[in-house]
mmCIF file with all atom_site columns, N, CA and C in Angstrom:
data_model
loop_
_atom_site.group_PDB
_atom_site.id
_atom_site.type_symbol
_atom_site.label_atom_id
_atom_site.label_alt_id
_atom_site.label_comp_id
_atom_site.label_asym_id
_atom_site.label_entity_id
_atom_site.label_seq_id
_atom_site.pdbx_PDB_ins_code
_atom_site.Cartn_x
_atom_site.Cartn_y
_atom_site.Cartn_z
_atom_site.occupancy
_atom_site.B_iso_or_equiv
_atom_site.pdbx_formal_charge
_atom_site.auth_seq_id
_atom_site.auth_comp_id
_atom_site.auth_asym_id
_atom_site.auth_atom_id
_atom_site.pdbx_PDB_model_num
ATOM 1   N N  . PRO A 1 1  ? -3.948  -10.447 -12.891 1.00 80.00 ? 10 PRO A N  1
ATOM 2   C CA . PRO A 1 1  ? -3.782  -8.703  -12.290 1.00 80.00 ? 10 PRO A CA 1
ATOM 3   C C  . PRO A 1 1  ? -2.800  -8.232  -12.933 1.00 80.00 ? 10 PRO A C  1
ATOM 4   N N  . LEU A 1 2  ? -2.434  -8.738  -14.044 1.00 82.00 ? 11 LEU A N  1
ATOM 5   C CA . LEU A 1 2  ? -1.656  -7.382  -15.457 1.00 82.00 ? 11 LEU A CA 1
ATOM 6   C C  . LEU A 1 2  ? -3.248  -6.541  -16.006 1.00 82.00 ? 11 LEU A C  1
ATOM 7   N N  . TRP A 1 3  ? -4.185  -7.208  -15.769 1.00 91.00 ? 12 TRP A N  1
ATOM 8   C CA . TRP A 1 3  ? -4.839  -5.930  -16.276 1.00 91.00 ? 12 TRP A CA 1
ATOM 9   C C  . TRP A 1 3  ? -5.403  -6.081  -15.573 1.00 91.00 ? 12 TRP A C  1
ATOM 10  N N  . ALA A 1 4  ? -5.532  -5.227  -14.799 1.00 93.00 ? 13 ALA A N  1
ATOM 11  C CA . ALA A 1 4  ? -5.620  -4.578  -12.994 1.00 93.00 ? 13 ALA A CA 1
ATOM 12  C C  . ALA A 1 4  ? -4.577  -3.362  -12.940 1.00 93.00 ? 13 ALA A C  1
ATOM 13  N N  . VAL A 1 5  ? -3.395  -3.476  -13.819 1.00 91.00 ? 14 VAL A N  1
ATOM 14  C CA . VAL A 1 5  ? -2.443  -3.062  -14.031 1.00 91.00 ? 14 VAL A CA 1
ATOM 15  C C  . VAL A 1 5  ? -2.857  -1.616  -14.766 1.00 91.00 ? 14 VAL A C  1
ATOM 16  N N  . LEU A 1 6  ? -2.896  -2.740  -15.860 1.00 93.00 ? 15 LEU A N  1
ATOM 17  C CA . LEU A 1 6  ? -3.841  -2.009  -16.827 1.00 93.00 ? 15 LEU A CA 1
ATOM 18  C C  . LEU A 1 6  ? -4.374  -0.776  -17.245 1.00 93.00 ? 15 LEU A C  1
ATOM 19  N N  . LEU A 1 7  ? -6.072  -1.377  -16.534 1.00 95.00 ? 16 LEU A N  1
ATOM 20  C CA . LEU A 1 7  ? -7.358  -0.457  -15.631 1.00 95.00 ? 16 LEU A CA 1
ATOM 21  C C  . LEU A 1 7  ? -6.527  0.682   -15.442 1.00 95.00 ? 16 LEU A C  1
ATOM 22  N N  . VAL A 1 8  ? -4.907  0.948   -14.372 1.00 96.00 ? 17 VAL A N  1
ATOM 23  C CA . VAL A 1 8  ? -5.016  1.844   -13.241 1.00 96.00 ? 17 VAL A CA 1
ATOM 24  C C  . VAL A 1 8  ? -3.760  2.677   -14.439 1.00 96.00 ? 17 VAL A C  1
ATOM 25  N N  . GLY A 1 9  ? -3.754  2.235   -15.721 1.00 95.00 ? 18 GLY A N  1
ATOM 26  C CA . GLY A 1 9  ? -2.746  3.048   -16.175 1.00 95.00 ? 18 GLY A CA 1
ATOM 27  C C  . GLY A 1 9  ? -3.844  3.455   -17.529 1.00 95.00 ? 18 GLY A C  1
ATOM 28  N N  . LEU A 1 10 ? -5.157  3.510   -17.371 1.00 96.00 ? 19 LEU A N  1
ATOM 29  C CA . LEU A 1 10 ? -6.335  3.265   -18.052 1.00 96.00 ? 19 LEU A CA 1
ATOM 30  C C  . LEU A 1 10 ? -6.946  5.012   -17.783 1.00 96.00 ? 19 LEU A C  1
ATOM 31  N N  . GLY A 1 11 ? -6.715  5.282   -16.107 1.00 96.00 ? 20 GLY A N  1
ATOM 32  C CA . GLY A 1 11 ? -7.052  5.998   -15.470 1.00 96.00 ? 20 GLY A CA 1
ATOM 33  C C  . GLY A 1 11 ? -8.476  5.484   -14.189 1.00 96.00 ? 20 GLY A C  1
ATOM 34  N N  . ILE A 1 12 ? -8.464  3.645   -14.232 1.00 95.00 ? 21 ILE A N  1
ATOM 35  C CA . ILE A 1 12 ? -9.739  2.833   -13.012 1.00 95.00 ? 21 ILE A CA 1
ATOM 36  C C  . ILE A 1 12 ? -8.889  3.096   -12.059 1.00 95.00 ? 21 ILE A C  1
ATOM 37  N N  . ASP A 1 13 ? -9.658  4.388   -11.253 1.00 91.00 ? 22 ASP A N  1
ATOM 38  C CA . ASP A 1 13 ? -9.285  4.047   -10.095 1.00 91.00 ? 22 ASP A CA 1
ATOM 39  C C  . ASP A 1 13 ? -9.222  3.870   -8.982  1.00 91.00 ? 22 ASP A C  1
ATOM 40  N N  . GLU A 1 14 ? -11.014 3.040   -9.156  1.00 92.00 ? 23 GLU A N  1
ATOM 41  C CA . GLU A 1 14 ? -10.990 1.698   -7.895  1.00 92.00 ? 23 GLU A CA 1
ATOM 42  C C  . GLU A 1 14 ? -11.622 0.401   -9.140  1.00 92.00 ? 23 GLU A C  1
ATOM 43  N N  . ILE A 1 15 ? -11.313 -0.780  -8.238  1.00 89.00 ? 24 ILE A N  1
ATOM 44  C CA . ILE A 1 15 ? -11.672 -2.232  -9.149  1.00 89.00 ? 24 ILE A CA 1
ATOM 45  C C  . ILE A 1 15 ? -12.769 -2.779  -8.133  1.00 89.00 ? 24 ILE A C  1
ATOM 46  N N  . SER A 1 16 ? -13.449 -3.702  -8.408  1.00 92.00 ? 25 SER A N  1
ATOM 47  C CA . SER A 1 16 ? -13.851 -4.536  -7.482  1.00 92.00 ? 25 SER A CA 1
ATOM 48  C C  . SER A 1 16 ? -13.442 -5.596  -8.584  1.00 92.00 ? 25 SER A C  1
ATOM 49  N N  . THR A 1 17 ? -13.589 -6.162  -7.710  1.00 92.00 ? 26 THR A N  1
ATOM 50  C CA . THR A 1 17 ? -13.353 -8.142  -6.869  1.00 92.00 ? 26 THR A CA 1
ATOM 51  C C  . THR A 1 17 ? -13.775 -8.844  -6.257  1.00 92.00 ? 26 THR A C  1
ATOM 52  N N  . ASN A 1 18 ? -12.753 -9.332  -5.831  1.00 94.00 ? 27 ASN A N  1
ATOM 53  C CA . ASN A 1 18 ? -13.984 -10.678 -4.692  1.00 94.00 ? 27 ASN A CA 1
ATOM 54  C C  . ASN A 1 18 ? -12.594 -10.961 -3.848  1.00 94.00 ? 27 ASN A C  1
ATOM 55  N N  . ALA A 1 19 ? -13.681 -11.037 -2.717  1.00 95.00 ? 28 ALA A N  1
ATOM 56  C CA . ALA A 1 19 ? -11.740 -10.739 -1.168  1.00 95.00 ? 28 ALA A CA 1
ATOM 57  C C  . ALA A 1 19 ? -11.346 -11.620 -1.141  1.00 95.00 ? 28 ALA A C  1
ATOM 58  N N  . ALA A 1 20 ? -10.715 -12.594 -2.194  1.00 95.00 ? 29 ALA A N  1
ATOM 59  C CA . ALA A 1 20 ? -9.800  -13.275 -1.773  1.00 95.00 ? 29 ALA A CA 1
ATOM 60  C C  . ALA A 1 20 ? -8.393  -13.021 -3.148  1.00 95.00 ? 29 ALA A C  1
ATOM 61  N N  . ALA A 1 21 ? -8.947  -11.993 -3.842  1.00 93.00 ? 30 ALA A N  1
ATOM 62  C CA . ALA A 1 21 ? -8.103  -11.465 -5.362  1.00 93.00 ? 30 ALA A CA 1
ATOM 63  C C  . ALA A 1 21 ? -7.407  -10.600 -4.626  1.00 93.00 ? 30 ALA A C  1
ATOM 64  N N  . VAL A 1 22 ? -8.123  -9.455  -3.481  1.00 94.00 ? 31 VAL A N  1
ATOM 65  C CA . VAL A 1 22 ? -7.431  -8.043  -3.080  1.00 94.00 ? 31 VAL A CA 1
ATOM 66  C C  . VAL A 1 22 ? -6.160  -8.250  -2.552  1.00 94.00 ? 31 VAL A C  1
ATOM 67  N N  . PRO A 1 23 ? -5.751  -9.117  -2.763  1.00 93.00 ? 32 PRO A N  1
ATOM 68  C CA . PRO A 1 23 ? -3.946  -9.180  -1.950  1.00 93.00 ? 32 PRO A CA 1
ATOM 69  C C  . PRO A 1 23 ? -3.293  -9.453  -3.295  1.00 93.00 ? 32 PRO A C  1
ATOM 70  N N  . MET A 1 24 ? -3.756  -10.131 -4.255  1.00 90.00 ? 33 MET A N  1
ATOM 71  C CA . MET A 1 24 ? -2.889  -10.546 -5.804  1.00 90.00 ? 33 MET A CA 1
ATOM 72  C C  . MET A 1 24 ? -3.173  -8.879  -6.783  1.00 90.00 ? 33 MET A C  1
ATOM 73  N N  . ILE A 1 25 ? -3.971  -8.578  -6.632  1.00 92.00 ? 34 ILE A N  1
ATOM 74  C CA . ILE A 1 25 ? -4.155  -7.296  -7.409  1.00 92.00 ? 34 ILE A CA 1
ATOM 75  C C  . ILE A 1 25 ? -3.330  -6.237  -7.037  1.00 92.00 ? 34 ILE A C  1
ATOM 76  N N  . LYS A 1 26 ? -3.156  -5.620  -5.794  1.00 92.00 ? 35 LYS A N  1
ATOM 77  C CA . LYS A 1 26 ? -2.983  -4.753  -4.491  1.00 92.00 ? 35 LYS A CA 1
ATOM 78  C C  . LYS A 1 26 ? -1.717  -4.893  -5.288  1.00 92.00 ? 35 LYS A C  1
ATOM 79  N N  . LYS A 1 27 ? -0.856  -6.335  -4.764  1.00 87.00 ? 36 LYS A N  1
ATOM 80  C CA . LYS A 1 27 ? 0.601   -6.962  -5.275  1.00 87.00 ? 36 LYS A CA 1
ATOM 81  C C  . LYS A 1 27 ? 0.900   -6.423  -6.587  1.00 87.00 ? 36 LYS A C  1
ATOM 82  N N  . ALA A 1 28 ? 0.539   -6.219  -7.661  1.00 86.00 ? 37 ALA A N  1
ATOM 83  C CA . ALA A 1 28 ? 0.388   -6.488  -8.585  1.00 86.00 ? 37 ALA A CA 1
ATOM 84  C C  . ALA A 1 28 ? 0.574   -4.546  -8.986  1.00 86.00 ? 37 ALA A C  1
ATOM 85  N N  . ILE A 1 29 ? -0.870  -3.779  -9.302  1.00 90.00 ? 38 ILE A N  1
ATOM 86  C CA . ILE A 1 29 ? -0.524  -2.951  -8.959  1.00 90.00 ? 38 ILE A CA 1
ATOM 87  C C  . ILE A 1 29 ? 1.144   -2.157  -8.005  1.00 90.00 ? 38 ILE A C  1
ATOM 88  N N  . ARG A 1 30 ? 0.772   -2.294  -6.826  1.00 89.00 ? 39 ARG A N  1
ATOM 89  C CA . ARG A 1 30 ? 2.204   -1.545  -5.854  1.00 89.00 ? 39 ARG A CA 1
ATOM 90  C C  . ARG A 1 30 ? 3.621   -2.284  -6.839  1.00 89.00 ? 39 ARG A C  1
ATOM 91  N N  . SER A 1 31 ? 2.846   -2.958  -7.709  1.00 83.00 ? 40 SER A N  1
ATOM 92  C CA . SER A 1 31 ? 5.203   -3.511  -9.035  1.00 83.00 ? 40 SER A CA 1
ATOM 93  C C  . SER A 1 31 ? 4.946   -2.601  -9.752  1.00 83.00 ? 40 SER A C  1
ATOM 94  N N  . VAL A 1 32 ? 4.292   -1.684  -10.695 1.00 86.00 ? 41 VAL A N  1
ATOM 95  C CA . VAL A 1 32 ? 4.457   -0.813  -11.088 1.00 86.00 ? 41 VAL A CA 1
ATOM 96  C C  . VAL A 1 32 ? 4.786   0.677   -10.540 1.00 86.00 ? 41 VAL A C  1
ATOM 97  N N  . SER A 1 33 ? 5.435   1.469   -11.244 1.00 89.00 ? 42 SER A N  1
ATOM 98  C CA . SER A 1 33 ? 4.777   3.212   -10.983 1.00 89.00 ? 42 SER A CA 1
ATOM 99  C C  . SER A 1 33 ? 3.780   3.406   -12.024 1.00 89.00 ? 42 SER A C  1
ATOM 100 N N  . LEU A 1 34 ? 2.726   4.321   -11.123 1.00 93.00 ? 43 LEU A N  1
ATOM 101 C CA . LEU A 1 34 ? 2.068   4.644   -12.305 1.00 93.00 ? 43 LEU A CA 1
ATOM 102 C C  . LEU A 1 34 ? 2.225   4.898   -13.878 1.00 93.00 ? 43 LEU A C  1
ATOM 103 N N  . ASP A 1 35 ? 3.600   6.216   -14.156 1.00 93.00 ? 44 ASP A N  1
ATOM 104 C CA . ASP A 1 35 ? 4.731   5.751   -14.742 1.00 93.00 ? 44 ASP A CA 1
ATOM 105 C C  . ASP A 1 35 ? 4.186   4.127   -16.344 1.00 93.00 ? 44 ASP A C  1
ATOM 106 N N  . GLN A 1 36 ? 3.825   3.876   -15.057 1.00 88.00 ? 45 GLN A N  1
ATOM 107 C CA . GLN A 1 36 ? 5.376   2.048   -15.861 1.00 88.00 ? 45 GLN A CA 1
ATOM 108 C C  . GLN A 1 36 ? 3.388   2.142   -16.849 1.00 88.00 ? 45 GLN A C  1
ATOM 109 N N  . ALA A 1 37 ? 2.491   2.189   -16.088 1.00 91.00 ? 46 ALA A N  1
ATOM 110 C CA . ALA A 1 37 ? 1.142   1.392   -15.792 1.00 91.00 ? 46 ALA A CA 1
ATOM 111 C C  . ALA A 1 37 ? 0.268   2.948   -17.014 1.00 91.00 ? 46 ALA A C  1
ATOM 112 N N  . ARG A 1 38 ? 0.710   4.048   -16.840 1.00 94.00 ? 47 ARG A N  1
ATOM 113 C CA . ARG A 1 38 ? 0.490   4.462   -18.305 1.00 94.00 ? 47 ARG A CA 1
ATOM 114 C C  . ARG A 1 38 ? 0.575   4.406   -19.535 1.00 94.00 ? 47 ARG A C  1
ATOM 115 N N  . THR A 1 39 ? 2.529   4.029   -19.366 1.00 91.00 ? 48 THR A N  1
ATOM 116 C CA . THR A 1 39 ? 2.870   3.529   -20.524 1.00 91.00 ? 48 THR A CA 1
ATOM 117 C C  . THR A 1 39 ? 2.397   2.423   -21.395 1.00 91.00 ? 48 THR A C  1
ATOM 118 N N  . TRP A 1 40 ? 2.364   1.503   -20.228 1.00 90.00 ? 49 TRP A N  1
ATOM 119 C CA . TRP A 1 40 ? 1.165   -0.388  -20.681 1.00 90.00 ? 49 TRP A CA 1
ATOM 120 C C  . TRP A 1 40 ? -0.261  0.275   -21.457 1.00 90.00 ? 49 TRP A C  1
ATOM 121 N N  . ALA A 1 41 ? -0.939  0.977   -21.532 1.00 94.00 ? 50 ALA A N  1
ATOM 122 C CA . ALA A 1 41 ? -1.794  1.609   -21.248 1.00 94.00 ? 50 ALA A CA 1
ATOM 123 C C  . ALA A 1 41 ? -1.547  1.946   -22.534 1.00 94.00 ? 50 ALA A C  1
ATOM 124 N N  . ALA A 1 42 ? -1.260  3.046   -22.365 1.00 96.00 ? 51 ALA A N  1
ATOM 125 C CA . ALA A 1 42 ? -1.299  3.020   -23.763 1.00 96.00 ? 51 ALA A CA 1
ATOM 126 C C  . ALA A 1 42 ? -0.775  2.440   -25.382 1.00 96.00 ? 51 ALA A C  1
ATOM 127 N N  . GLU A 1 43 ? 0.044   1.502   -25.177 1.00 93.00 ? 52 GLU A N  1
ATOM 128 C CA . GLU A 1 43 ? 0.592   0.754   -25.790 1.00 93.00 ? 52 GLU A CA 1
ATOM 129 C C  . GLU A 1 43 ? -0.828  -0.464  -26.466 1.00 93.00 ? 52 GLU A C  1
ATOM 130 N N  . ALA A 1 44 ? -1.132  -0.659  -25.337 1.00 94.00 ? 53 ALA A N  1
ATOM 131 C CA . ALA A 1 44 ? -2.380  -1.697  -25.247 1.00 94.00 ? 53 ALA A CA 1
ATOM 132 C C  . ALA A 1 44 ? -2.800  -0.993  -26.528 1.00 94.00 ? 53 ALA A C  1
ATOM 133 N N  . LEU A 1 45 ? -3.803  0.382   -26.490 1.00 96.00 ? 54 LEU A N  1
ATOM 134 C CA . LEU A 1 45 ? -4.919  0.970   -26.875 1.00 96.00 ? 54 LEU A CA 1
ATOM 135 C C  . LEU A 1 45 ? -4.372  0.939   -28.542 1.00 96.00 ? 54 LEU A C  1
ATOM 136 N N  . THR A 1 46 ? -2.713  0.895   -28.568 1.00 97.00 ? 55 THR A N  1
ATOM 137 C CA . THR A 1 46 ? -2.491  0.419   -29.820 1.00 97.00 ? 55 THR A CA 1
ATOM 138 C C  . THR A 1 46 ? -2.710  -0.384  -30.905 1.00 97.00 ? 55 THR A C  1
ATOM 139 N N  . LEU A 1 47 ? -3.557  -2.004  -30.243 1.00 97.00 ? 56 LEU A N  1
ATOM 140 C CA . LEU A 1 47 ? -3.265  -3.488  -30.571 1.00 97.00 ? 56 LEU A CA 1
ATOM 141 C C  . LEU A 1 47 ? -4.556  -3.362  -30.894 1.00 97.00 ? 56 LEU A C  1
ATOM 142 N N  . SER A 1 48 ? -4.359  -4.329  -31.631 1.00 97.00 ? 57 SER A N  1
ATOM 143 C CA . SER A 1 48 ? -5.623  -4.680  -32.223 1.00 97.00 ? 57 SER A CA 1
ATOM 144 C C  . SER A 1 48 ? -6.650  -6.411  -31.437 1.00 97.00 ? 57 SER A C  1
ATOM 145 N N  . THR A 1 49 ? -6.132  -7.628  -31.539 1.00 96.00 ? 58 THR A N  1
ATOM 146 C CA . THR A 1 49 ? -6.841  -7.995  -30.215 1.00 96.00 ? 58 THR A CA 1
ATOM 147 C C  . THR A 1 49 ? -6.429  -8.432  -28.807 1.00 96.00 ? 58 THR A C  1
ATOM 148 N N  . ALA A 1 50 ? -7.350  -8.462  -27.535 1.00 93.00 ? 59 ALA A N  1
ATOM 149 C CA . ALA A 1 50 ? -6.670  -9.292  -26.227 1.00 93.00 ? 59 ALA A CA 1
ATOM 150 C C  . ALA A 1 50 ? -5.210  -10.123 -26.247 1.00 93.00 ? 59 ALA A C  1
ATOM 151 N N  . ASP A 1 51 ? -5.455  -10.845 -27.340 1.00 94.00 ? 60 ASP A N  1
ATOM 152 C CA . ASP A 1 51 ? -4.261  -11.714 -27.068 1.00 94.00 ? 60 ASP A CA 1
ATOM 153 C C  . ASP A 1 51 ? -2.943  -10.356 -27.277 1.00 94.00 ? 60 ASP A C  1
ATOM 154 N N  . GLU A 1 52 ? -3.471  -10.010 -27.782 1.00 95.00 ? 61 GLU A N  1
ATOM 155 C CA . GLU A 1 52 ? -1.946  -8.779  -28.703 1.00 95.00 ? 61 GLU A CA 1
ATOM 156 C C  . GLU A 1 52 ? -1.574  -8.334  -27.143 1.00 95.00 ? 61 GLU A C  1
ATOM 157 N N  . VAL A 1 53 ? -2.548  -7.868  -26.535 1.00 94.00 ? 62 VAL A N  1
ATOM 158 C CA . VAL A 1 53 ? -2.275  -6.993  -25.236 1.00 94.00 ? 62 VAL A CA 1
ATOM 159 C C  . VAL A 1 53 ? -2.183  -7.410  -24.372 1.00 94.00 ? 62 VAL A C  1
ATOM 160 N N  . GLU A 1 54 ? -2.355  -8.956  -24.567 1.00 89.00 ? 63 GLU A N  1
ATOM 161 C CA . GLU A 1 54 ? -2.250  -9.808  -23.017 1.00 89.00 ? 63 GLU A CA 1
ATOM 162 C C  . GLU A 1 54 ? 0.029   -10.531 -23.342 1.00 89.00 ? 63 GLU A C  1
ATOM 163 N N  . ARG A 1 55 ? 0.023   -10.476 -24.022 1.00 87.00 ? 64 ARG A N  1
ATOM 164 C CA . ARG A 1 55 ? 1.424   -10.920 -24.665 1.00 87.00 ? 64 ARG A CA 1
ATOM 165 C C  . ARG A 1 55 ? 2.235   -9.514  -24.734 1.00 87.00 ? 64 ARG A C  1
ATOM 166 N N  . SER A 1 56 ? 1.309   -8.520  -24.779 1.00 87.00 ? 65 SER A N  1
ATOM 167 C CA . SER A 1 56 ? 2.426   -6.787  -23.791 1.00 87.00 ? 65 SER A CA 1
ATOM 168 C C  . SER A 1 56 ? 2.244   -7.360  -23.111 1.00 87.00 ? 65 SER A C  1
ATOM 169 N N  . LEU A 1 57 ? 2.253   -6.751  -22.009 1.00 84.00 ? 66 LEU A N  1
ATOM 170 C CA . LEU A 1 57 ? 1.496   -6.734  -20.922 1.00 84.00 ? 66 LEU A CA 1
ATOM 171 C C  . LEU A 1 57 ? 2.525   -8.121  -20.028 1.00 84.00 ? 66 LEU A C  1
ATOM 172 N N  . ARG A 1 58 ? 2.376   -9.005  -20.686 1.00 81.00 ? 67 ARG A N  1
ATOM 173 C CA . ARG A 1 58 ? 3.811   -10.020 -20.164 1.00 81.00 ? 67 ARG A CA 1
ATOM 174 C C  . ARG A 1 58 ? 5.310   -10.131 -20.450 1.00 81.00 ? 67 ARG A C  1
ATOM 175 N N  . MET A 1 59 ? 5.433   -8.922  -22.148 1.00 82.00 ? 68 MET A N  1
ATOM 176 C CA . MET A 1 59 ? 6.344   -8.898  -22.231 1.00 82.00 ? 68 MET A CA 1
ATOM 177 C C  . MET A 1 59 ? 6.611   -7.997  -21.059 1.00 82.00 ? 68 MET A C  1
ATOM 178 N N  . ARG A 1 60 ? 5.987   -7.237  -21.071 1.00 80.00 ? 69 ARG A N  1
ATOM 179 C CA . ARG A 1 60 ? 6.696   -5.029  -20.246 1.00 80.00 ? 69 ARG A CA 1
ATOM 180 C C  . ARG A 1 60 ? 6.310   -5.429  -18.946 1.00 80.00 ? 69 ARG A C  1
ATOM 181 N N  . SER A 1 61 ? 6.307   -6.777  -17.894 1.00 77.00 ? 70 SER A N  1
ATOM 182 C CA . SER A 1 61 ? 6.090   -7.030  -16.703 1.00 77.00 ? 70 SER A CA 1
ATOM 183 C C  . SER A 1 61 ? 7.512   -7.493  -16.587 1.00 77.00 ? 70 SER A C  1
ATOM 184 N N  . ASN A 1 62 ? 7.903   -5.874  -15.141 1.00 61.00 ? 71 ASN A N  1
ATOM 185 C CA . ASN A 1 62 ? 9.480   -6.467  -14.607 1.00 61.00 ? 71 ASN A CA 1
ATOM 186 C C  . ASN A 1 62 ? 9.304   -7.458  -13.996 1.00 61.00 ? 71 ASN A C  1
ATOM 187 N N  . ARG A 1 63 ? 9.961   -8.030  -13.361 1.00 59.00 ? 72 ARG A N  1
ATOM 188 C CA . ARG A 1 63 ? 10.924  -9.517  -12.807 1.00 59.00 ? 72 ARG A CA 1
ATOM 189 C C  . ARG A 1 63 ? 10.136  -10.208 -11.747 1.00 59.00 ? 72 ARG A C  1
ATOM 190 N N  . ARG A 1 64 ? 9.555   -8.897  -11.048 1.00 60.00 ? 73 ARG A N  1
ATOM 191 C CA . ARG A 1 64 ? 9.198   -9.139  -9.543  1.00 60.00 ? 73 ARG A CA 1
ATOM 192 C C  . ARG A 1 64 ? 7.817   -9.128  -10.095 1.00 60.00 ? 73 ARG A C  1
ATOM 193 N N  . LEU A 1 65 ? 7.015   -8.642  -11.115 1.00 62.00 ? 74 LEU A N  1
ATOM 194 C CA . LEU A 1 65 ? 6.341   -9.430  -11.285 1.00 62.00 ? 74 LEU A CA 1
ATOM 195 C C  . LEU A 1 65 ? 5.902   -10.149 -11.777 1.00 62.00 ? 74 LEU A C  1
ATOM 196 N N  . ARG A 1 66 ? 6.635   -11.053 -13.385 1.00 62.00 ? 75 ARG A N  1
ATOM 197 C CA . ARG A 1 66 ? 6.472   -12.133 -13.304 1.00 62.00 ? 75 ARG A CA 1
ATOM 198 C C  . ARG A 1 66 ? 6.880   -13.174 -12.510 1.00 62.00 ? 75 ARG A C  1
ATOM 199 N N  . GLU A 1 67 ? 7.542   -13.309 -11.828 1.00 65.00 ? 76 GLU A N  1
ATOM 200 C CA . GLU A 1 67 ? 7.910   -13.560 -10.932 1.00 65.00 ? 76 GLU A CA 1
ATOM 201 C C  . GLU A 1 67 ? 6.589   -13.867 -9.307  1.00 65.00 ? 76 GLU A C  1
ATOM 202 N N  . PHE A 1 68 ? 5.785   -12.895 -8.910  1.00 65.00 ? 77 PHE A N  1
ATOM 203 C CA . PHE A 1 68 ? 5.314   -13.571 -8.637  1.00 65.00 ? 77 PHE A CA 1
ATOM 204 C C  . PHE A 1 68 ? 3.680   -13.912 -9.337  1.00 65.00 ? 77 PHE A C  1
ATOM 205 N N  . LEU A 1 69 ? 3.577   -13.538 -10.701 1.00 65.00 ? 78 LEU A N  1
ATOM 206 C CA . LEU A 1 69 ? 2.735   -14.592 -11.651 1.00 65.00 ? 78 LEU A CA 1
ATOM 207 C C  . LEU A 1 69 ? 2.939   -16.345 -11.597 1.00 65.00 ? 78 LEU A C  1
ATOM 208 N N  . GLY A 1 70 ? 4.231   -15.943 -11.051 1.00 65.00 ? 79 GLY A N  1
ATOM 209 C CA . GLY A 1 70 ? 5.119   -17.472 -11.566 1.00 65.00 ? 79 GLY A CA 1
ATOM 210 C C  . GLY A 1 70 ? 4.830   -18.048 -13.136 1.00 65.00 ? 79 GLY A C  1
ATOM 211 N N  . SER A 1 71 ? 5.837   -17.107 -14.185 1.00 58.00 ? 80 SER A N  1
ATOM 212 C CA . SER A 1 71 ? 5.332   -17.193 -15.498 1.00 58.00 ? 80 SER A CA 1
ATOM 213 C C  . SER A 1 71 ? 6.951   -16.534 -15.815 1.00 58.00 ? 80 SER A C  1
ATOM 214 N N  . ASP A 1 72 ? 7.379   -17.368 -16.792 1.00 53.00 ? 81 ASP A N  1
ATOM 215 C CA . ASP A 1 72 ? 8.942   -17.390 -17.185 1.00 53.00 ? 81 ASP A CA 1
ATOM 216 C C  . ASP A 1 72 ? 9.031   -16.714 -18.632 1.00 53.00 ? 81 ASP A C  1
ATOM 217 N N  . ASP A 1 73 ? 7.621   -16.194 -18.833 1.00 50.00 ? 82 ASP A N  1
ATOM 218 C CA . ASP A 1 73 ? 7.548   -16.038 -21.141 1.00 50.00 ? 82 ASP A CA 1
ATOM 219 C C  . ASP A 1 73 ? 7.870   -13.734 -20.563 1.00 50.00 ? 82 ASP A C  1
#
């Protein structure tokens, strides 16, 4: 779901996924503003590796999204 938020921030307005994942993806996308998603994407573009991007996304995710994902980091 965090990667879907990043894609929205990069300007992607259509995402294809399996039907079971749709509710989770929608909830993740709706949990942040478009401006937040754009900010996250801009920072991600400055990073060198996928691991760095993932860490950045997790750090930036708001509390509601972290609770939704079941992550404490």
